[in-house]
Amino acid sequence: MREFFHRKLERKTISLVVAIVAVASIGGFVEIAPLFTIHKTVEEVPDMRTYTPLELAGRDIYIREGCYACHSQMIRTLRDEVERYGPYSLAVESKYDHPMLWGSKRTGPDLARLGDKYSDAWHVAHLINPRDVVPQSVMPKYGWLQRNELDFSKLGLNLAAQRSVGVPYTQEMIDNASKDAYGQATPDTDAASGVSERYGEATNVRVFDGDPARVTEMDALVAYLQILGRLTDAAYKQSASADAPTPVGE
Amino acid sequence: MPQRADAAALSYRDCVSAKIKCLRYYRQQKKRVSRDRVSLLFMGDNDMISQLTSTERQYALVILVLMSLCGLVMAAGGRGDPLGVHGFVVLAFSVGLAFVLISGFYAPQPDPEQQTQYYDDPTKVGIALTMAWAVFGMFFGVWVASLLAWPDLTFDQAWSSFGRMRPVHTTGVIFGFGGNALIATSFHVLQRTSRARLSDQLSPWFVLFGFNLFCVLAVSGYFMGITQSKEYAEPEWYADIWLVIVWIVYFAIYLRTLARRKEPHIYVANWYYMAFILVVAVLHIVNNLAVPISFGSAKSYSLFSGVQDAMTQWWYGHNAVAFFLTAGFLGMMYYYLPKHAGRPIYSYRLSIISFWGITFFYMWAGSHHLHYTALPQWVQTLGMSFSAMLLVPSWASAGNALATLNGAWHKVRDDATLRFMMVAAVFYGIATFEGSFMAMRPVNALSHYTDWTVGHVHAGTLGWNSMIVFGAFYALVPWLWKRESMYSPKLVEVHFWLALAGAVVYVFAMWNSGIIQGLMWRTYTENGVLAYSFLDSVEAMHPYYIARAFGGLLFLTGTIICSYNIWMTVRAGKALATDNDAEGDIPVFARNAVQAGE
Ligand code: HEM
Ligand SMILES: [Fe+2]
């Protein structure tokens, strides 16, 4: 009976096409659509902040250089991961990540809680030649980051595009994007003050790459690395609270 | 009716009654054979252009002019941005093709008789492009593999850094090698199983060159740092839009050619090719939704973020595996394997079960890439369950392929071409079993983030995808160019053992390193602290990374030999003494398999 049916189906191109698309669409629809509507999917936390323009520029460099190919930013709910890297990652922590950078491979360690773990100077030395600070490392050298000046002139466009996909940047933030990027890496200039005004007192405003005279791609990337896992405290609070789900696994 | 190609019309037996026609046909074939030798050298030389009607030549020129204009607009609008560089790439690509076209623009009109034959020029060029991308992509694979063993084996240049070259490798092999192989074989299979000529002569070229332009934009973009970072969907918004256009034309060719078919039934290989085209379109469009920061910039931001983006990316990623690397290649297998073995497909019923099972189950399974993450658990559980069920249709196809060979094992023993296909089916079975296994949460806890995933991927891509392409090409090349056999059957044999050894070395190295890595990360000392630092695990990988690079080198060497062999078959292969179209150019299924069906 079924075969009879199928032999009819395979005689008609259009019904075959419609059947394929229909059958294939169900799974994705059932799994993806509710993620946008079910409220619990992403935790509500009041202290979640957005990236500053400099950090966003650093994130774009992280993407450009393909760092995500070797580093994850997603600590799983497994005991060894939590003990090695820190509290497991929450959905809210990548709420403003367009796209997300959870990664799928750890040739190097997870970076979700990298912020404040090492000094800026360590990061700069490590990025210029990883084997200077970690002899066994297989990570590539990124010397050009220190050589290239950061082009922050058009960062307003980046923030505006981020806003159009849902990141709550204000018009003021967009208008001042270039200035804030510059200011965050040059604490002694006038541009610096606006950064903490717009993004909060806790924002890192300092010379990241060790060279106060220039704002380089290194400044941006290190600023980004130092904020990883620091956009909200939710993960730390959750792991401290008693009713937190216990990490599973051996 | 005369517009329709009919293989039988080309046979000598039919010609006997019309001797003159026959002689003309014979001469034409001979001329074509000698001209074809050059065809591989120049992607669109005069010979191929002379097959286009003058209307088609004019349309082609209009399209190329439009594309050049697009390139100019991109170059102007994207000044100071990598988009501008890509504008020049588009311009150069289109102007280059236009030059080739114009050089043959006033060549004599094609013989209307050609309408009674299959149109295989795009397939031939597609084969050449496939092999070029294979060598390119695998070369970069060996390079990035070496970088993990010897990280300073590079220039202190951004373009040659691991993170930028890795997508060059993945795109080069998946889209460049795999995609061209799919396009080239799909045109061939579509015509043979429909017993109809392609619907027109221009759109196949548009699809082939358009797709390769997409690949060029993708790969050259990574070198410059243009990427969306979405795995297997790295190209930026403008390249994505371009691919959609190419894909619509590709689908139209399918619909229009099927509409002309002489077989009442659509053969199973075409179900798979159609699922490949259709579902990849759906996946590609949804996953790549993004907002460019300006129309003068290559940079865009994904519409989705965080957990929704993760689910979308792996819904895409897993099903790129399913519909690009599996469905399309199953289409290849379902045609060339029975055809070359000279046996009907073992079971029509199994192929139906397998087809609908794969089409339905796969789309639920993407969340197995996100176990123990911030993705809600109910989605993870669905992904795990459907991954387990997926084993049934997967093994239905693998089993169907192997059962088809049952009774022809002596051929498998003697014929490396058939052995390629057999090994492909076996690796397909292994990779899908392994995949379902790795999708179980407890297993995935160990395997995820490790080289085990990489080992699994390469069991699929080296063992299954590459082997089935090589097998199909070794069957197809002599057939298309009307040669008695491949230039050197010995080299086919050498290639087989190099490829098999390379794949096995690669996969075993990564299984080992992956499992060791996973175990080291979770091992505790008696005192309840983690026993190994991350760096300990990095050091432990070193010998396996060397072994992997070596396995890759073997595989690459085989691919280069294959390219040489194909090249020599076209250039210097012994031409077929008699035309075999009458017997050979009708698919096996048409005679027994499906009709005989249960
Ligand atoms: C029944 C069929 C299959 C299932 C259930 C399956 C399942 C899986 C699982 C569980 C992973 C690891 C995800 C992770 O932990 O990151 C994976 C990764 C992968 N598989 Fe499969 N697999 C199947 C067949 C195949 C085949 C036939 C191929 C190749 C032709 C393939 C190519 C890949 C690729 C490219 C990845 C890498 C994704 C990444 O970067 O994480 N799979 N698959
Ligand atoms: Fe998967």
Tab-separated table of N, CA and C and ligand atoms in Angstrom, chain A residues 104, chain B residues 231-232 314 318 321 325-326 362 368-369 387 390 394 428 431-432 435-436 438-439 444 447-449 453 456-457 460-461 464-465, ligand 1:
chain	number	residue	atom	x	y	z
A	104	SER	N	33.457	24.693	19.062
A	104	SER	CA	33.166	23.264	19.055
A	104	SER	C	34.414	22.429	19.299
B	231	GLU	N	30.358	28.149	11.638
B	231	GLU	CA	31.061	26.997	11.092
B	231	GLU	C	30.367	26.452	9.842
B	232	TYR	N	31.159	26.265	8.806
B	232	TYR	CA	30.709	25.800	7.486
B	232	TYR	C	29.775	26.807	6.815
B	314	TRP	N	23.833	25.048	14.634
B	314	TRP	CA	24.048	23.597	14.596
B	314	TRP	C	22.917	22.868	13.910
B	318	HIS	N	24.781	20.602	11.414
B	318	HIS	CA	24.537	19.172	11.353
B	318	HIS	C	23.856	18.791	10.052
B	321	VAL	N	25.997	18.637	7.023
B	321	VAL	CA	26.514	17.272	6.963
B	321	VAL	C	25.480	16.347	6.316
B	325	LEU	N	26.784	16.777	2.635
B	325	LEU	CA	27.771	15.700	2.630
B	325	LEU	C	27.141	14.314	2.647
B	326	THR	N	25.847	14.215	2.870
B	326	THR	CA	25.258	12.882	2.881
B	326	THR	C	24.248	12.693	1.747
B	362	TYR	N	17.175	13.671	10.431
B	362	TYR	CA	18.391	14.472	10.524
B	362	TYR	C	18.123	15.873	11.066
B	368	HIS	N	22.606	17.738	19.184
B	368	HIS	CA	23.624	16.884	19.811
B	368	HIS	C	25.000	17.550	19.796
B	369	HIS	N	25.124	18.683	19.128
B	369	HIS	CA	26.376	19.458	19.188
B	369	HIS	C	26.411	20.366	20.410
B	387	SER	N	19.098	11.355	17.001
B	387	SER	CA	20.379	10.865	16.504
B	387	SER	C	20.444	9.348	16.599
B	390	LEU	N	18.437	7.887	13.867
B	390	LEU	CA	19.060	8.154	12.572
B	390	LEU	C	19.891	6.981	12.090
B	394	SER	N	20.338	5.448	8.074
B	394	SER	CA	21.724	5.516	7.605
B	394	SER	C	22.215	4.123	7.223
B	428	TYR	N	30.816	4.986	5.422
B	428	TYR	CA	29.561	5.666	5.715
B	428	TYR	C	28.864	4.975	6.881
B	431	ALA	N	30.899	5.832	10.087
B	431	ALA	CA	30.752	7.215	10.542
B	431	ALA	C	29.371	7.454	11.133
B	432	THR	N	28.350	6.851	10.544
B	432	THR	CA	27.016	7.093	11.072
B	432	THR	C	26.801	6.343	12.390
B	435	GLY	N	28.602	8.437	14.828
B	435	GLY	CA	27.868	9.674	15.070
B	435	GLY	C	26.727	9.460	16.055
B	436	SER	N	25.957	8.425	15.830
B	436	SER	CA	24.849	8.151	16.753
B	436	SER	C	25.376	7.873	18.156
B	438	MET	N	28.247	9.023	19.463
B	438	MET	CA	28.749	10.272	20.055
B	438	MET	C	27.623	11.217	20.451
B	439	ALA	N	26.459	11.009	19.879
B	439	ALA	CA	25.341	11.894	20.193
B	439	ALA	C	24.711	11.566	21.540
B	444	ASN	N	29.134	11.942	24.640
B	444	ASN	CA	29.467	13.280	24.185
B	444	ASN	C	30.197	14.076	25.266
B	447	SER	N	33.588	13.101	24.382
B	447	SER	CA	34.117	13.351	23.030
B	447	SER	C	34.066	14.818	22.619
B	448	HIS	N	33.091	15.551	23.126
B	448	HIS	CA	32.908	16.915	22.642
B	448	HIS	C	34.140	17.765	22.944
B	449	TYR	N	34.438	18.681	22.068
B	449	TYR	CA	35.588	19.585	22.175
B	449	TYR	C	36.927	18.882	21.918
B	453	THR	N	35.941	14.259	17.718
B	453	THR	CA	35.028	14.825	16.729
B	453	THR	C	35.722	14.936	15.377
B	456	HIS	N	35.957	11.590	13.789
B	456	HIS	CA	34.642	11.221	13.257
B	456	HIS	C	34.368	11.931	11.932
B	457	VAL	N	34.608	13.223	11.921
B	457	VAL	CA	34.375	14.006	10.711
B	457	VAL	C	35.162	13.429	9.544
B	460	GLY	N	34.016	10.352	7.986
B	460	GLY	CA	32.967	10.711	7.029
B	460	GLY	C	33.518	11.309	5.747
B	461	THR	N	34.373	12.299	5.890
B	461	THR	CA	34.752	13.048	4.696
B	461	THR	C	35.822	12.339	3.867
B	464	TRP	N	34.214	8.360	3.411
B	464	TRP	CA	32.950	8.245	2.685
B	464	TRP	C	32.894	9.207	1.505
B	465	ASN	N	32.907	10.522	1.763
B	465	ASN	CA	32.703	11.484	0.682
B	465	ASN	C	33.774	11.385	-0.400
C	1	HEM	C1	23.931	9.095	11.806
C	1	HEM	C2	24.675	10.039	11.327
C	1	HEM	C3	25.531	10.961	12.164
C	1	HEM	C4	25.362	11.416	13.455
C	1	HEM	C5	24.217	11.081	14.427
C	1	HEM	C6	26.473	12.281	13.744
C	1	HEM	C7	26.701	12.886	14.969
C	1	HEM	C8	27.755	13.747	15.250
C	1	HEM	C9	28.154	14.173	16.563
C	1	HEM	C10	27.525	13.731	17.882
C	1	HEM	C11	29.190	15.049	16.391
C	1	HEM	C12	30.005	15.736	17.481
C	1	HEM	C13	29.417	16.986	17.952
C	1	HEM	C14	30.295	17.599	19.004
C	1	HEM	O1	30.424	17.008	20.086
C	1	HEM	O2	30.850	18.666	18.738
C	1	HEM	C15	29.414	15.190	14.978
C	1	HEM	C16	30.330	16.055	14.390
C	1	HEM	C17	30.534	16.159	13.028
C	1	HEM	N1	30.116	15.226	12.084
C	1	HEM	FE1	28.757	13.732	12.393
C	1	HEM	N2	27.274	12.368	12.648
C	1	HEM	C18	26.756	11.575	11.665
C	1	HEM	C19	27.282	11.356	10.400
C	1	HEM	C20	28.262	12.145	9.825
C	1	HEM	C21	28.743	12.000	8.490
C	1	HEM	C22	28.291	10.939	7.495
C	1	HEM	C23	29.648	13.021	8.295
C	1	HEM	C24	30.466	13.400	7.069
C	1	HEM	C25	30.117	13.128	5.885
C	1	HEM	C26	29.709	13.794	9.520
C	1	HEM	C27	30.454	14.964	9.676
C	1	HEM	C28	30.545	15.669	10.852
C	1	HEM	C29	31.183	16.970	10.968
C	1	HEM	C30	31.744	17.844	9.831
C	1	HEM	C31	31.220	17.267	12.357
C	1	HEM	C32	31.983	18.435	12.995
C	1	HEM	C33	31.196	19.425	13.638
C	1	HEM	C34	32.018	20.213	14.592
C	1	HEM	O3	32.872	20.986	14.173
C	1	HEM	O4	31.788	20.031	15.807
C	1	HEM	N3	28.878	13.226	10.429
C	1	HEM	N4	28.538	14.364	14.302
